[in-house]
Short mmCIF file of C-alpha atoms in Angstrom, two decimals:
data_model
loop_
_atom_site.label_atom_id
_atom_site.label_comp_id
_atom_site.label_asym_id
_atom_site.label_seq_id
_atom_site.Cartn_x
_atom_site.Cartn_y
_atom_site.Cartn_z
CA MET A 58 -0.45 -0.22 0.28
CA THR A 59 1.16 3.45 -0.75
CA ALA A 60 0.92 6.51 2.52
CA GLY A 61 -2.35 7.61 0.95
CA GLY A 62 -3.88 4.21 1.52
CA ARG A 63 -3.87 3.51 -2.88
CA PRO A 64 -2.22 0.10 -3.72
CA PRO A 65 0.54 0.98 -6.33
CA THR A 66 0.22 0.92 -9.99
CA THR A 67 0.56 -2.25 -11.28
CA GLY A 68 -0.07 -1.58 -14.77
CA PRO A 69 2.66 -0.69 -17.76
CA ASP A 70 4.41 2.19 -17.46
CA ARG A 71 2.98 5.43 -20.13
CA SER A 72 6.27 6.85 -21.11
CA SER A 73 7.17 2.82 -21.94
CA VAL A 74 3.19 1.80 -24.06
CA HIS A 75 3.81 5.28 -26.33
CA ARG A 76 7.42 4.66 -27.44
CA PRO A 77 7.27 2.31 -29.57
CA ALA A 78 4.10 4.25 -30.90
CA SER A 79 6.42 7.99 -31.01
CA GLY A 80 9.11 5.47 -32.69
CA ARG A 81 7.24 4.61 -35.60
CA ARG A 82 5.88 7.76 -35.96
CA VAL A 83 9.18 9.23 -36.35
CA GLY A 84 10.25 6.20 -38.70
CA MET A 85 7.17 7.03 -41.49
CA LEU A 86 8.16 10.66 -41.25
CA LEU A 87 11.31 10.24 -42.00
CA ALA A 88 10.66 7.66 -45.02
CA LEU A 89 8.48 9.95 -46.51
CA GLY A 90 11.71 12.45 -46.55
CA VAL A 91 13.89 9.69 -48.74
CA PHE A 92 10.16 9.59 -50.46
CA LEU A 93 9.65 12.91 -51.11
CA LEU A 94 13.25 13.67 -51.44
CA ALA A 95 14.49 11.61 -53.55
CA PRO A 96 12.67 12.41 -57.06
CA ILE A 97 13.38 16.18 -56.27
CA THR A 98 17.50 15.63 -55.98
CA ALA A 99 17.14 13.21 -59.04
CA GLU A 100 14.25 15.01 -60.96
CA TYR A 101 13.64 18.61 -60.09
CA LEU A 102 17.07 19.76 -58.40
CA THR A 103 18.97 20.48 -61.87
CA GLY A 104 15.26 21.85 -63.34
CA TYR A 105 16.03 20.72 -66.97
CA ASP A 106 12.85 19.66 -67.73
CA ASN A 107 9.71 21.91 -68.86
CA THR A 108 7.82 21.52 -65.50
CA VAL A 109 10.92 24.21 -64.58
CA GLY A 110 8.53 27.04 -62.41
CA GLN A 111 5.58 25.40 -62.99
CA PRO A 112 4.93 24.72 -58.80
CA LEU A 113 1.95 22.22 -59.36
CA GLU A 114 2.73 20.25 -62.02
CA LEU A 115 6.09 19.81 -60.03
CA LEU A 116 3.39 18.10 -57.03
CA GLY A 117 1.65 16.44 -59.20
CA GLY A 118 4.45 15.04 -61.05
CA LEU A 119 5.57 13.87 -57.30
CA LEU A 120 2.56 10.67 -57.64
CA ILE A 121 4.96 9.51 -60.43
CA LEU A 122 8.59 10.14 -59.76
CA GLY A 123 7.65 9.57 -55.44
CA PRO A 124 7.16 5.61 -55.92
CA LEU A 125 9.65 6.47 -59.07
CA TYR A 126 12.83 7.04 -56.61
CA GLY A 127 11.42 7.40 -53.17
CA ALA A 128 9.81 4.23 -53.17
CA PRO A 129 13.04 1.94 -54.83
CA ALA A 130 15.37 4.68 -52.27
CA LEU A 131 13.13 3.57 -49.74
CA ILE A 132 13.16 -0.11 -49.81
CA ILE A 133 17.80 -0.19 -50.89
CA ARG A 134 17.59 1.58 -47.27
CA GLU A 135 15.91 0.07 -45.16
CA VAL A 136 16.92 -3.73 -46.25
CA VAL A 137 21.06 -2.69 -46.54
CA ARG A 138 20.09 -1.48 -42.95
CA ARG A 139 17.89 -4.58 -41.77
CA THR A 140 21.10 -6.66 -43.17
CA GLY A 141 23.59 -4.98 -40.86
CA ARG A 142 25.19 -3.41 -43.72
CA GLY A 143 26.56 0.43 -45.01
CA TRP A 144 27.10 2.31 -47.19
CA PRO A 145 29.20 0.91 -50.22
CA SER A 146 25.33 -1.40 -50.68
CA ILE A 147 23.80 1.26 -50.67
CA LEU A 148 25.79 2.11 -53.22
CA LEU A 149 26.28 -0.43 -55.14
CA LEU A 150 22.46 -1.00 -54.31
CA GLY A 151 21.37 2.66 -56.26
CA LEU A 152 23.83 1.89 -59.07
CA ALA A 153 22.15 -1.78 -59.97
CA PHE A 154 18.83 0.59 -59.60
CA GLY A 155 20.38 2.84 -62.28
CA VAL A 156 21.33 0.29 -64.74
CA VAL A 157 17.54 -1.13 -63.76
CA GLN A 158 15.59 2.26 -64.68
CA ALA A 159 18.05 3.61 -67.46
CA GLY A 160 18.01 0.21 -69.11
CA LEU A 161 14.69 -1.79 -68.10
CA VAL A 162 12.28 0.29 -68.14
CA ASP A 163 12.52 3.38 -69.68
CA GLN A 164 15.44 2.43 -71.04
CA SER A 165 17.00 6.38 -71.43
CA LEU A 166 20.53 4.15 -72.39
CA PHE A 167 20.70 2.07 -75.07
CA ASN A 168 18.52 5.64 -77.27
CA THR A 169 19.85 7.03 -80.00
CA SER A 170 16.72 9.49 -80.00
CA TYR A 171 15.53 9.61 -76.31
CA ARG A 172 11.87 11.67 -77.39
CA ASP A 173 13.21 13.36 -79.41
CA ILE A 174 15.41 15.61 -77.41
CA ASP A 175 17.64 18.27 -79.94
CA TYR A 176 21.09 17.95 -77.73
CA TRP A 177 20.37 14.02 -77.66
CA ASP A 178 23.47 13.79 -80.64
CA ASP A 179 25.43 15.60 -79.05
CA MET A 180 25.68 12.83 -76.10
CA MET A 181 25.09 10.23 -77.56
CA TRP A 182 27.78 10.02 -80.52
CA PRO A 183 30.90 10.92 -79.99
CA THR A 184 31.52 8.87 -76.21
CA TYR A 185 29.34 5.48 -78.60
CA ILE A 186 29.99 2.08 -77.85
CA PRO A 187 28.98 0.54 -80.37
CA VAL A 188 28.72 -3.08 -79.30
CA LEU A 189 26.79 -2.67 -76.95
CA GLY A 190 24.69 0.16 -77.77
CA ILE A 191 25.57 2.98 -75.30
CA SER A 192 27.24 6.17 -75.06
CA ALA A 193 30.17 5.69 -72.10
CA TYR A 194 28.93 9.94 -71.78
CA ASN A 195 25.60 8.79 -71.69
CA ALA A 196 26.15 5.20 -69.49
CA MET A 197 28.02 7.25 -66.83
CA THR A 198 26.42 10.49 -66.24
CA PHE A 199 23.18 8.07 -65.53
CA LEU A 200 24.01 5.93 -63.21
CA MET A 201 26.34 7.62 -61.67
CA GLY A 202 23.37 10.44 -61.16
CA HIS A 203 20.85 7.34 -59.49
CA MET A 204 23.61 5.96 -57.75
CA VAL A 205 23.97 9.45 -56.19
CA SER A 206 21.32 11.34 -56.74
CA SER A 207 17.98 9.36 -57.12
CA ILE A 208 19.66 6.99 -53.76
CA GLY A 209 22.59 7.63 -51.75
CA ALA A 210 22.07 11.64 -51.23
CA PRO A 211 18.80 11.38 -50.22
CA ILE A 212 19.43 8.58 -47.12
CA ALA A 213 22.25 10.68 -46.18
CA VAL A 214 20.73 14.03 -46.18
CA VAL A 215 17.54 11.76 -44.42
CA GLU A 216 18.79 10.08 -42.17
CA SER A 217 20.96 12.59 -40.43
CA LEU A 218 17.84 14.22 -39.43
CA ALA A 219 17.42 11.95 -37.08
CA PRO A 220 21.03 10.67 -35.77
CA ARG A 221 19.70 8.34 -33.03
CA ARG A 222 17.31 7.03 -36.54
CA ARG A 223 20.82 6.34 -38.69
CA THR A 224 21.41 3.02 -38.80
CA THR A 225 17.52 1.58 -37.35
CA PRO A 226 14.53 0.63 -40.12
CA TRP A 227 11.93 2.90 -40.35
CA LEU A 228 9.46 0.37 -41.67
CA GLY A 229 7.16 -2.51 -41.33
CA PRO A 230 6.31 -5.30 -43.88
CA ILE A 231 3.50 -3.53 -45.35
CA GLY A 232 5.18 -0.74 -45.59
CA LEU A 233 7.71 -2.15 -47.48
CA GLY A 234 5.27 -3.83 -49.35
CA VAL A 235 3.52 -1.40 -50.22
CA ALA A 236 6.43 0.76 -51.34
CA GLY A 237 7.33 -2.64 -53.62
CA LEU A 238 3.90 -1.89 -55.00
CA LEU A 239 3.69 1.88 -55.63
CA TYR A 240 7.48 1.14 -57.72
CA VAL A 241 5.93 -1.78 -59.79
CA ALA A 242 3.66 0.45 -60.65
CA ALA A 243 5.65 3.57 -61.50
CA SER A 244 7.46 1.94 -63.38
CA VAL A 245 4.72 0.17 -65.33
CA LEU A 246 3.52 3.53 -65.81
CA VAL A 247 7.23 4.59 -66.85
CA TYR A 248 7.76 1.00 -69.81
CA ASP A 249 4.40 1.41 -70.70
CA ASP A 250 4.33 5.42 -71.80
CA HIS A 251 7.04 4.35 -73.73
CA VAL A 252 6.98 1.56 -76.00
CA LYS A 253 3.51 4.05 -76.86
CA THR A 254 5.58 6.61 -77.78
CA GLU A 255 9.23 5.80 -78.71
CA GLN A 256 10.50 4.06 -81.85
CA PHE A 257 13.36 2.94 -80.59
CA HIS A 258 13.19 0.01 -78.67
CA ALA A 259 15.96 -2.01 -76.78
CA SER A 260 17.11 -5.50 -78.29
CA ALA A 261 16.50 -8.70 -76.04
CA GLY A 262 20.58 -8.71 -75.65
CA GLN A 263 20.84 -5.30 -74.63
CA LEU A 264 17.90 -6.57 -72.43
CA VAL A 265 19.78 -9.74 -70.97
CA GLY A 266 23.13 -7.41 -70.90
CA ALA A 267 21.86 -5.27 -68.40
CA THR A 268 19.69 -7.46 -65.97
CA ALA A 269 22.69 -10.04 -65.76
CA VAL A 270 24.32 -6.11 -64.78
CA VAL A 271 21.82 -5.87 -62.25
CA VAL A 272 22.15 -9.01 -60.63
CA GLY A 273 25.76 -8.80 -60.77
CA LEU A 274 26.01 -5.92 -58.74
CA VAL A 275 22.95 -7.65 -56.23
CA VAL A 276 24.88 -10.14 -55.14
CA THR A 277 28.15 -7.90 -55.43
CA ALA A 278 26.11 -5.28 -52.28
CA PHE A 279 24.59 -8.09 -50.36
CA LEU A 280 28.39 -9.54 -50.33
CA VAL A 281 29.77 -6.65 -49.40
CA GLY A 282 29.95 -6.73 -45.44
CA ARG A 283 29.39 -8.93 -44.34
CA ARG A 284 31.56 -9.02 -41.81
CA PRO A 285 31.77 -5.92 -39.59
CA ARG A 286 35.88 -3.83 -40.99
CA PRO A 287 37.80 -3.90 -37.70
CA ARG A 288 38.32 0.75 -36.56
CA VAL A 289 42.29 1.54 -37.07
CA ASP A 290 43.27 5.20 -35.19
CA ARG A 291 43.83 6.76 -38.69
CA ARG A 292 43.93 9.84 -40.01
CA VAL A 293 40.59 11.87 -41.80
CA PRO A 294 40.59 14.87 -42.90
CA PRO A 295 37.35 17.77 -41.64
CA ALA A 296 34.58 17.13 -43.10
CA TRP A 297 34.03 20.06 -44.77
CA LEU A 298 37.03 18.99 -47.31
CA ALA A 299 35.10 15.41 -47.86
CA GLY A 300 32.34 17.89 -49.07
CA VAL A 301 34.12 20.04 -51.50
CA LEU A 302 36.43 16.77 -52.94
CA SER A 303 32.49 15.11 -53.78
CA ALA A 304 31.99 18.55 -55.46
CA VAL A 305 34.85 18.25 -58.29
CA ALA A 306 35.50 14.69 -58.11
CA LEU A 307 31.13 14.02 -59.38
CA ASN A 308 31.27 18.01 -61.13
CA GLY A 309 34.23 18.32 -62.55
CA ALA A 310 33.62 18.30 -66.01
CA VAL A 311 30.43 19.73 -66.57
CA MET A 312 32.06 22.27 -68.06
CA LEU A 313 33.57 20.37 -70.82
CA ALA A 314 31.32 18.88 -74.40
CA PRO A 315 30.40 15.51 -73.90
CA THR A 316 33.88 13.45 -75.35
CA TRP A 317 36.05 10.73 -73.90
CA LEU A 318 37.90 13.43 -72.48
CA ALA A 319 34.58 14.44 -69.40
CA VAL A 320 34.40 10.42 -69.29
CA ALA A 321 37.87 10.47 -67.95
CA VAL A 322 38.07 13.95 -65.75
CA THR A 323 34.43 12.70 -64.03
CA LEU A 324 35.50 8.55 -63.40
CA VAL A 325 39.34 9.43 -62.51
CA PRO A 326 38.54 11.64 -59.35
CA THR A 327 35.17 9.54 -58.85
CA ALA A 328 37.37 6.11 -58.68
CA GLY A 329 39.62 7.98 -56.46
CA LEU A 330 37.41 9.60 -54.20
CA ALA A 331 36.31 6.14 -53.94
CA VAL A 332 39.30 4.62 -52.36
CA LEU A 333 39.90 7.47 -50.31
CA VAL A 334 36.48 7.68 -48.29
CA ALA A 335 37.09 3.54 -48.43
CA ARG A 336 40.11 4.25 -46.51
CA TRP A 337 39.36 6.75 -44.27
CA SER A 338 35.73 5.24 -43.46
CA ARG A 339 38.10 3.07 -41.88
CA SER A 340 38.60 5.70 -39.03
CA ASP A 341 37.83 5.39 -35.62
CA ARG A 342 37.32 9.14 -36.84
CA TRP A 343 35.31 9.13 -38.72
CA SER A 344 32.34 9.86 -38.40
CA PRO A 345 28.17 10.83 -39.84
CA GLY A 346 28.77 13.91 -40.42
CA HIS A 347 31.36 12.79 -43.62
CA VAL A 348 29.05 10.57 -44.55
CA LEU A 349 26.67 14.47 -44.96
CA ALA A 350 29.48 16.24 -46.59
CA LEU A 351 30.09 13.71 -49.15
CA ALA A 352 26.33 14.20 -50.17
CA ALA A 353 26.39 17.57 -49.41
CA GLY A 354 29.27 18.57 -51.71
CA ALA A 355 27.97 16.08 -54.82
CA LEU A 356 23.96 18.12 -54.37
CA LEU A 357 24.60 21.84 -53.88
CA ALA A 358 27.28 21.14 -56.59
CA GLN A 359 24.63 20.30 -57.93
CA ALA A 360 22.48 23.11 -57.91
CA ALA A 361 24.52 25.43 -58.53
CA VAL A 362 25.04 23.41 -61.90
CA ALA A 363 21.49 23.63 -62.17
CA PHE A 364 21.70 28.21 -62.64
CA THR A 365 23.11 26.34 -66.57
CA VAL A 366 21.04 24.25 -67.54
CA ASP A 367 18.24 25.32 -70.38
CA PRO A 368 15.04 24.20 -69.03
CA LEU A 369 13.26 21.86 -72.48
CA GLY A 370 10.87 23.83 -73.52
CA ASP A 371 9.70 27.20 -73.49
CA VAL A 372 10.19 28.30 -69.72
CA ALA A 373 10.53 32.46 -68.61
CA LEU A 374 14.14 32.91 -67.07
CA VAL A 375 12.52 34.09 -64.25
CA LEU A 376 11.71 31.19 -63.10
CA LYS A 377 13.96 29.13 -64.03
CA LEU A 378 16.46 31.64 -61.53
CA ALA A 379 13.09 31.40 -59.14
CA HIS A 380 12.74 27.10 -59.62
CA ASN A 381 16.70 26.67 -59.40
CA VAL A 382 16.76 29.31 -55.94
CA ILE A 383 14.08 28.55 -54.54
CA LEU A 384 15.35 23.89 -54.35
CA GLY A 385 18.81 25.49 -54.34
CA LEU A 386 18.17 26.28 -50.76
CA GLY A 387 16.34 23.70 -49.78
CA VAL A 388 18.44 21.44 -50.43
CA ALA A 389 20.74 23.62 -48.07
CA GLY A 390 18.13 24.41 -45.39
CA LEU A 391 17.75 20.54 -45.14
CA ILE A 392 21.49 19.24 -45.21
CA THR A 393 21.93 22.52 -42.81
CA ALA A 394 19.46 21.18 -40.57
CA GLY A 395 20.78 17.67 -40.72
CA ALA A 396 23.46 19.23 -39.66
CA LEU A 397 22.98 20.78 -36.35
CA ALA A 398 21.31 16.96 -36.03
CA LEU A 399 24.54 15.53 -35.86
CA ARG A 400 26.39 18.35 -33.56
CA ARG A 401 23.18 18.22 -31.30
CA SER A 402 24.45 14.51 -31.73
CA ARG A 403 26.91 14.33 -30.48
CA ARG A 404 27.00 16.75 -27.23
CA GLY A 405 24.04 14.97 -26.31
CA SER A 406 24.86 12.62 -23.74
CA CYS A 407 24.30 9.34 -25.09
CA PRO A 408 27.16 9.06 -27.68
CA GLU A 409 26.83 6.53 -30.28
CA ALA A 410 28.18 3.12 -30.53
CA PRO A 411 30.87 1.95 -31.36
CA GLY A 412 31.66 -0.15 -34.51
CA ARG A 413 29.96 -0.16 -37.34
CA ASP A 414 27.11 2.31 -36.06
CA ARG A 415 29.87 4.50 -35.52
CA ALA A 416 30.97 5.69 -38.93
CA ASP A 417 28.47 3.37 -41.40
CA ALA A 418 30.59 4.01 -44.47
#
């Protein structure tokens, strides 16, 4: 009995009852963040389409682009986090998604006159590889773009907003199933539009080859990181420098013509950065802030380059500039919020656990 003569409370602690529900809500909000941010960074941030500066059309486009980009980003993120793997797996699966999207769904990877875009010939033929039926420049641009802008960067930004949930699952089986159905539905719509509106269709050999590449990337993604690598005491650069290197490596050839020189100027620094990051990420000094900085460098450089892009169709200059400024500032704001959240987490009383969860790269 208590001092007042009442029996002690034996029911469950209300805070513990509410905590799982609160955790689910946070997970759903984070999942929604990836679902919406992925199409924005994949399509809208560059501002190349004729919907630039048209808010209602851009919002309406999310009904297709959300499932097309956001759903696979969520699925990749959830599968990797549930299986205890890290960023190499996310990026490899992002690359596989790029091959699916550009090689199997809209087939822009093989198309020699996609959507009758007037500058398509300039992108296609200078680096055309006849035996594969692809442009090396287009393949590099499309696949790296999907890996970074469609998958990797939006996941990194949203994960930074909730550091304690950064490597935990956000969705249950039902949520994952819904995401999968949404992606399949959106892909079918895009493929159906391709069949009805494009004269070009990839050959059976191209489709089989693309499928084989996808399978190889997926298998590799699940083989990578099965055993946690031991941490070492190794110096790493400050996060801001990692971001600068990311921006330069991924966008170094943006002002060059789409030739083999542009391919080399992009792939060589990017490969070098990948080697450096693989080395740095084994250090116990590597942090989630470095991961966010790599994503920030890629996205902010993309936002800056967007000012030089001529949209398809007749888009007023003031609308184009407003589009570039608003989306650029929006992405910069999310990155800033993520950096502040990570800083608060580091200063908090509950430091991140050691091992894979600490660096996760």
